[in-house]
Amino acid sequence: MAIRRGGSQSYGFPIYCAAWLPLAHILKPDRPAAEADADAPSPSPPPPPMVLLGGGGGKGRNGVPNKLVMAALAAGEEAAPALSPDTVSDPSSKIPCGRVSRADLAFRGGGQVIEVRTQEEVPYRMAVHPRGDGVFCAFPNGCKLYRWESQEGEGLQNLSLEPDQEALAELKEDGLQLAISFSQEGSILAIGGEDGHLRVFKWPAMAPVLTETDTKTSIKDLTISSDERFIAVNRSSGPCRVWDLQSSEVVASLPREAGEMFGFCRFCNKADNSHVLFITAMEGDYGKIVSWNTTSWTRTGSKKITREAISAFAVSPNGALLAIGTIEGSVVIVDSKDMRTLVTVKKAHLGVVTTLSFSQDSRTLLSTSFDSTARVTYVGSPKSNGTSIWPILLVIILAVLVYYCMQHKEDILAMLPR
């Protein structure tokens, strides 16, 4: 049984990677609407949002298993949300480990958790396909694809996450991948290795789009623009390089300023469908976020956010929010337009923040840590246009002043020197 601490749940194993699940693409109706019985009871409500967590104790015989864990956002706790502590694979449960029925996805009593053991391999990085094709997992010695499997039952639909033994054969013994990502539409997969090897593929055919090898550096992070035109890559040293995926040519090499060390990178959509590239950097004791124009590839802004080293970074799907996690366990959420800090959770975790991920509606931030906890932070419903209340208040104040002056015009004129 997991232990709840505020907005966190502890699952008993170090969590290295995590992501929200696209349930709308994974779950399918039990029967077509045309075949539904008119006298049948109304369908159960849709399941709450779910996340996938990955991690474990590695190869050591320390008693900590390696696994993937699917957990649900507990219902009825929007003010202080948390993931469910209940485990489907507990001995008291009759549901096999790694398999859950649609009935259970309705979450009896507020939620369930499903576990899938990965034997001696610890999931180190993951990328969930946005259209439900499966979960791409990077292990220390190679990669593996897990598929969503379903089997229709009598009024139920069973769902499981099973390894695809035939997929990704060329990547199964390819070493540790430090950065993996699907494009927003899911037709591009990019992976970057500890050995400095960058590879971009068409999905699901795995046809090569781009390959680059630099054995002197490892790849720290990468990001694909939502229009699938550009990919930006940060390595352990040097500038951030940007490729055009249509021509497979480098279009920009974004330099660091004196004293900077680049970390994470993320493309962000603007309201006019243009893009901004955000890069985290450490400069001395400060962690900051740098923004770049993706038309001229010029630096447009920089803001110091924290005095702690940045260990995780995320951009909300609507482009309104940025979030950083630190090695001290803190989480900071800022406005992407003016870099104003909106939420700070000091010591959100007792260890290094390993992953940050916004939910599809941009209202909830998931953070995980080596301390075995997964935390959800509710950030409301931010507006993507970045509208501020201050201009509205200023207009109201000016209107009041004008009204007062008009009502007391004669008194004010009498007070003026003649």
JSON list of N, CA and C in Angstrom, two decimals, residues 68-109:
[
{"chain": "A", "resi": 68, "resn": "LEU", "atom": "N", "xyz": [6.99, -0.96, -14.45]},
{"chain": "A", "resi": 68, "resn": "LEU", "atom": "CA", "xyz": [6.17, 0.14, -14.92]},
{"chain": "A", "resi": 68, "resn": "LEU", "atom": "C", "xyz": [4.89, 0.13, -14.09]},
{"chain": "A", "resi": 69, "resn": "VAL", "atom": "N", "xyz": [4.46, 1.29, -13.64]},
{"chain": "A", "resi": 69, "resn": "VAL", "atom": "CA", "xyz": [3.28, 1.39, -12.80]},
{"chain": "A", "resi": 69, "resn": "VAL", "atom": "C", "xyz": [2.31, 2.39, -13.41]},
{"chain": "A", "resi": 70, "resn": "MET", "atom": "N", "xyz": [1.08, 1.95, -13.64]},
{"chain": "A", "resi": 70, "resn": "MET", "atom": "CA", "xyz": [0.03, 2.86, -14.10]},
{"chain": "A", "resi": 70, "resn": "MET", "atom": "C", "xyz": [-0.82, 3.25, -12.91]},
{"chain": "A", "resi": 71, "resn": "ALA", "atom": "N", "xyz": [-0.96, 4.55, -12.68]},
{"chain": "A", "resi": 71, "resn": "ALA", "atom": "CA", "xyz": [-1.70, 5.06, -11.52]},
{"chain": "A", "resi": 71, "resn": "ALA", "atom": "C", "xyz": [-2.67, 6.13, -11.98]},
{"chain": "A", "resi": 72, "resn": "ALA", "atom": "N", "xyz": [-3.78, 6.24, -11.25]},
{"chain": "A", "resi": 72, "resn": "ALA", "atom": "CA", "xyz": [-4.84, 7.18, -11.61]},
{"chain": "A", "resi": 72, "resn": "ALA", "atom": "C", "xyz": [-4.85, 8.38, -10.68]},
{"chain": "A", "resi": 73, "resn": "LEU", "atom": "N", "xyz": [-5.31, 9.50, -11.21]},
{"chain": "A", "resi": 73, "resn": "LEU", "atom": "CA", "xyz": [-5.54, 10.67, -10.39]},
{"chain": "A", "resi": 73, "resn": "LEU", "atom": "C", "xyz": [-6.78, 10.40, -9.54]},
{"chain": "A", "resi": 74, "resn": "ALA", "atom": "N", "xyz": [-6.63, 10.44, -8.23]},
{"chain": "A", "resi": 74, "resn": "ALA", "atom": "CA", "xyz": [-7.72, 10.13, -7.33]},
{"chain": "A", "resi": 74, "resn": "ALA", "atom": "C", "xyz": [-8.86, 11.11, -7.52]},
{"chain": "A", "resi": 75, "resn": "ALA", "atom": "N", "xyz": [-10.09, 10.60, -7.54]},
{"chain": "A", "resi": 75, "resn": "ALA", "atom": "CA", "xyz": [-11.26, 11.42, -7.82]},
{"chain": "A", "resi": 75, "resn": "ALA", "atom": "C", "xyz": [-11.60, 12.30, -6.63]},
{"chain": "A", "resi": 76, "resn": "GLY", "atom": "N", "xyz": [-12.21, 13.46, -6.94]},
{"chain": "A", "resi": 76, "resn": "GLY", "atom": "CA", "xyz": [-12.77, 14.33, -5.92]},
{"chain": "A", "resi": 76, "resn": "GLY", "atom": "C", "xyz": [-11.78, 15.08, -5.09]},
{"chain": "A", "resi": 77, "resn": "GLU", "atom": "N", "xyz": [-10.54, 15.27, -5.59]},
{"chain": "A", "resi": 77, "resn": "GLU", "atom": "CA", "xyz": [-9.55, 15.96, -4.79]},
{"chain": "A", "resi": 77, "resn": "GLU", "atom": "C", "xyz": [-8.86, 17.05, -5.61]},
{"chain": "A", "resi": 78, "resn": "GLU", "atom": "N", "xyz": [-9.64, 17.83, -6.35]},
{"chain": "A", "resi": 78, "resn": "GLU", "atom": "CA", "xyz": [-9.06, 18.84, -7.23]},
{"chain": "A", "resi": 78, "resn": "GLU", "atom": "C", "xyz": [-8.28, 19.88, -6.44]},
{"chain": "A", "resi": 79, "resn": "ALA", "atom": "N", "xyz": [-8.74, 20.21, -5.23]},
{"chain": "A", "resi": 79, "resn": "ALA", "atom": "CA", "xyz": [-8.06, 21.24, -4.45]},
{"chain": "A", "resi": 79, "resn": "ALA", "atom": "C", "xyz": [-6.66, 20.78, -4.03]},
{"chain": "A", "resi": 80, "resn": "ALA", "atom": "N", "xyz": [-6.50, 19.50, -3.73]},
{"chain": "A", "resi": 80, "resn": "ALA", "atom": "CA", "xyz": [-5.20, 18.95, -3.36]},
{"chain": "A", "resi": 80, "resn": "ALA", "atom": "C", "xyz": [-5.08, 17.57, -3.99]},
{"chain": "A", "resi": 81, "resn": "PRO", "atom": "N", "xyz": [-4.91, 17.51, -5.32]},
{"chain": "A", "resi": 81, "resn": "PRO", "atom": "CA", "xyz": [-4.96, 16.24, -6.02]},
{"chain": "A", "resi": 81, "resn": "PRO", "atom": "C", "xyz": [-3.79, 15.33, -5.65]},
{"chain": "A", "resi": 82, "resn": "ALA", "atom": "N", "xyz": [-4.00, 14.05, -5.81]},
{"chain": "A", "resi": 82, "resn": "ALA", "atom": "CA", "xyz": [-2.95, 13.07, -5.58]},
{"chain": "A", "resi": 82, "resn": "ALA", "atom": "C", "xyz": [-3.26, 11.84, -6.39]},
{"chain": "A", "resi": 83, "resn": "LEU", "atom": "N", "xyz": [-2.25, 11.04, -6.65]},
{"chain": "A", "resi": 83, "resn": "LEU", "atom": "CA", "xyz": [-2.45, 9.79, -7.35]},
{"chain": "A", "resi": 83, "resn": "LEU", "atom": "C", "xyz": [-2.99, 8.74, -6.39]},
{"chain": "A", "resi": 84, "resn": "SER", "atom": "N", "xyz": [-3.63, 7.73, -6.96]},
{"chain": "A", "resi": 84, "resn": "SER", "atom": "CA", "xyz": [-4.23, 6.70, -6.14]},
{"chain": "A", "resi": 84, "resn": "SER", "atom": "C", "xyz": [-3.18, 5.84, -5.45]},
{"chain": "A", "resi": 85, "resn": "PRO", "atom": "N", "xyz": [-3.44, 5.44, -4.20]},
{"chain": "A", "resi": 85, "resn": "PRO", "atom": "CA", "xyz": [-2.51, 4.56, -3.49]},
{"chain": "A", "resi": 85, "resn": "PRO", "atom": "C", "xyz": [-2.82, 3.09, -3.67]},
{"chain": "A", "resi": 86, "resn": "ASP", "atom": "N", "xyz": [-3.99, 2.74, -4.20]},
{"chain": "A", "resi": 86, "resn": "ASP", "atom": "CA", "xyz": [-4.43, 1.34, -4.24]},
{"chain": "A", "resi": 86, "resn": "ASP", "atom": "C", "xyz": [-3.76, 0.59, -5.37]},
{"chain": "A", "resi": 87, "resn": "THR", "atom": "N", "xyz": [-3.33, -0.64, -5.09]},
{"chain": "A", "resi": 87, "resn": "THR", "atom": "CA", "xyz": [-2.60, -1.44, -6.06]},
{"chain": "A", "resi": 87, "resn": "THR", "atom": "C", "xyz": [-3.42, -2.63, -6.51]},
{"chain": "A", "resi": 88, "resn": "VAL", "atom": "N", "xyz": [-3.67, -2.72, -7.82]},
{"chain": "A", "resi": 88, "resn": "VAL", "atom": "CA", "xyz": [-4.45, -3.83, -8.37]},
{"chain": "A", "resi": 88, "resn": "VAL", "atom": "C", "xyz": [-3.75, -5.16, -8.15]},
{"chain": "A", "resi": 89, "resn": "SER", "atom": "N", "xyz": [-2.42, -5.14, -8.20]},
{"chain": "A", "resi": 89, "resn": "SER", "atom": "CA", "xyz": [-1.68, -6.40, -8.10]},
{"chain": "A", "resi": 89, "resn": "SER", "atom": "C", "xyz": [-1.43, -6.83, -6.66]},
{"chain": "A", "resi": 90, "resn": "ASP", "atom": "N", "xyz": [-2.09, -6.17, -5.70]},
{"chain": "A", "resi": 90, "resn": "ASP", "atom": "CA", "xyz": [-2.00, -6.64, -4.32]},
{"chain": "A", "resi": 90, "resn": "ASP", "atom": "C", "xyz": [-2.51, -8.08, -4.22]},
{"chain": "A", "resi": 91, "resn": "PRO", "atom": "N", "xyz": [-2.06, -8.88, -3.25]},
{"chain": "A", "resi": 91, "resn": "PRO", "atom": "CA", "xyz": [-2.54, -10.26, -3.12]},
{"chain": "A", "resi": 91, "resn": "PRO", "atom": "C", "xyz": [-4.05, -10.36, -2.99]},
{"chain": "A", "resi": 92, "resn": "SER", "atom": "N", "xyz": [-4.69, -9.32, -2.44]},
{"chain": "A", "resi": 92, "resn": "SER", "atom": "CA", "xyz": [-6.13, -9.35, -2.28]},
{"chain": "A", "resi": 92, "resn": "SER", "atom": "C", "xyz": [-6.88, -9.16, -3.58]},
{"chain": "A", "resi": 93, "resn": "SER", "atom": "N", "xyz": [-6.15, -8.74, -4.64]},
{"chain": "A", "resi": 93, "resn": "SER", "atom": "CA", "xyz": [-6.80, -8.48, -5.93]},
{"chain": "A", "resi": 93, "resn": "SER", "atom": "C", "xyz": [-6.81, -9.74, -6.77]},
{"chain": "A", "resi": 94, "resn": "LYS", "atom": "N", "xyz": [-7.89, -9.95, -7.51]},
{"chain": "A", "resi": 94, "resn": "LYS", "atom": "CA", "xyz": [-8.00, -11.10, -8.40]},
{"chain": "A", "resi": 94, "resn": "LYS", "atom": "C", "xyz": [-7.59, -10.76, -9.83]},
{"chain": "A", "resi": 95, "resn": "ILE", "atom": "N", "xyz": [-7.20, -9.53, -10.04]},
{"chain": "A", "resi": 95, "resn": "ILE", "atom": "CA", "xyz": [-6.81, -9.11, -11.39]},
{"chain": "A", "resi": 95, "resn": "ILE", "atom": "C", "xyz": [-5.33, -9.36, -11.57]},
{"chain": "A", "resi": 96, "resn": "PRO", "atom": "N", "xyz": [-4.90, -10.03, -12.66]},
{"chain": "A", "resi": 96, "resn": "PRO", "atom": "CA", "xyz": [-3.48, -10.33, -12.85]},
{"chain": "A", "resi": 96, "resn": "PRO", "atom": "C", "xyz": [-2.65, -9.06, -12.94]},
{"chain": "A", "resi": 97, "resn": "CYS", "atom": "N", "xyz": [-1.41, -9.16, -12.49]},
{"chain": "A", "resi": 97, "resn": "CYS", "atom": "CA", "xyz": [-0.49, -8.03, -12.58]},
{"chain": "A", "resi": 97, "resn": "CYS", "atom": "C", "xyz": [-0.33, -7.60, -14.02]},
{"chain": "A", "resi": 98, "resn": "GLY", "atom": "N", "xyz": [-0.49, -6.31, -14.28]},
{"chain": "A", "resi": 98, "resn": "GLY", "atom": "CA", "xyz": [-0.32, -5.79, -15.62]},
{"chain": "A", "resi": 98, "resn": "GLY", "atom": "C", "xyz": [-1.57, -5.85, -16.46]},
{"chain": "A", "resi": 99, "resn": "ARG", "atom": "N", "xyz": [-2.71, -6.25, -15.90]},
{"chain": "A", "resi": 99, "resn": "ARG", "atom": "CA", "xyz": [-3.94, -6.32, -16.68]},
{"chain": "A", "resi": 99, "resn": "ARG", "atom": "C", "xyz": [-5.08, -5.72, -15.86]},
{"chain": "A", "resi": 100, "resn": "VAL", "atom": "N", "xyz": [-5.86, -4.87, -16.47]},
{"chain": "A", "resi": 100, "resn": "VAL", "atom": "CA", "xyz": [-6.97, -4.24, -15.76]},
{"chain": "A", "resi": 100, "resn": "VAL", "atom": "C", "xyz": [-8.17, -4.16, -16.70]},
{"chain": "A", "resi": 101, "resn": "SER", "atom": "N", "xyz": [-9.35, -4.36, -16.16]},
{"chain": "A", "resi": 101, "resn": "SER", "atom": "CA", "xyz": [-10.55, -4.31, -16.97]},
{"chain": "A", "resi": 101, "resn": "SER", "atom": "C", "xyz": [-11.10, -2.90, -17.04]},
{"chain": "A", "resi": 102, "resn": "ARG", "atom": "N", "xyz": [-11.96, -2.67, -18.03]},
{"chain": "A", "resi": 102, "resn": "ARG", "atom": "CA", "xyz": [-12.58, -1.35, -18.15]},
{"chain": "A", "resi": 102, "resn": "ARG", "atom": "C", "xyz": [-13.39, -1.02, -16.90]},
{"chain": "A", "resi": 103, "resn": "ALA", "atom": "N", "xyz": [-13.97, -2.04, -16.27]},
{"chain": "A", "resi": 103, "resn": "ALA", "atom": "CA", "xyz": [-14.72, -1.79, -15.04]},
{"chain": "A", "resi": 103, "resn": "ALA", "atom": "C", "xyz": [-13.80, -1.23, -13.97]},
{"chain": "A", "resi": 104, "resn": "ASP", "atom": "N", "xyz": [-12.59, -1.78, -13.88]},
{"chain": "A", "resi": 104, "resn": "ASP", "atom": "CA", "xyz": [-11.67, -1.29, -12.87]},
{"chain": "A", "resi": 104, "resn": "ASP", "atom": "C", "xyz": [-11.15, 0.09, -13.23]},
{"chain": "A", "resi": 105, "resn": "LEU", "atom": "N", "xyz": [-11.13, 0.42, -14.55]},
{"chain": "A", "resi": 105, "resn": "LEU", "atom": "CA", "xyz": [-10.72, 1.76, -14.93]},
{"chain": "A", "resi": 105, "resn": "LEU", "atom": "C", "xyz": [-11.74, 2.80, -14.49]},
{"chain": "A", "resi": 106, "resn": "ALA", "atom": "N", "xyz": [-12.93, 2.37, -14.07]},
{"chain": "A", "resi": 106, "resn": "ALA", "atom": "CA", "xyz": [-13.87, 3.30, -13.47]},
{"chain": "A", "resi": 106, "resn": "ALA", "atom": "C", "xyz": [-13.42, 3.66, -12.05]},
{"chain": "A", "resi": 107, "resn": "PHE", "atom": "N", "xyz": [-12.45, 2.92, -11.52]},
{"chain": "A", "resi": 107, "resn": "PHE", "atom": "CA", "xyz": [-11.79, 3.22, -10.27]},
{"chain": "A", "resi": 107, "resn": "PHE", "atom": "C", "xyz": [-12.71, 3.15, -9.06]},
{"chain": "A", "resi": 108, "resn": "ARG", "atom": "N", "xyz": [-12.94, 1.92, -8.64]},
{"chain": "A", "resi": 108, "resn": "ARG", "atom": "CA", "xyz": [-13.72, 1.67, -7.45]},
{"chain": "A", "resi": 108, "resn": "ARG", "atom": "C", "xyz": [-13.06, 2.38, -6.25]},
{"chain": "A", "resi": 109, "resn": "GLY", "atom": "N", "xyz": [-13.85, 3.14, -5.54]},
{"chain": "A", "resi": 109, "resn": "GLY", "atom": "CA", "xyz": [-13.36, 3.75, -4.31]},
{"chain": "A", "resi": 109, "resn": "GLY", "atom": "C", "xyz": [-12.29, 4.79, -4.52]}
]
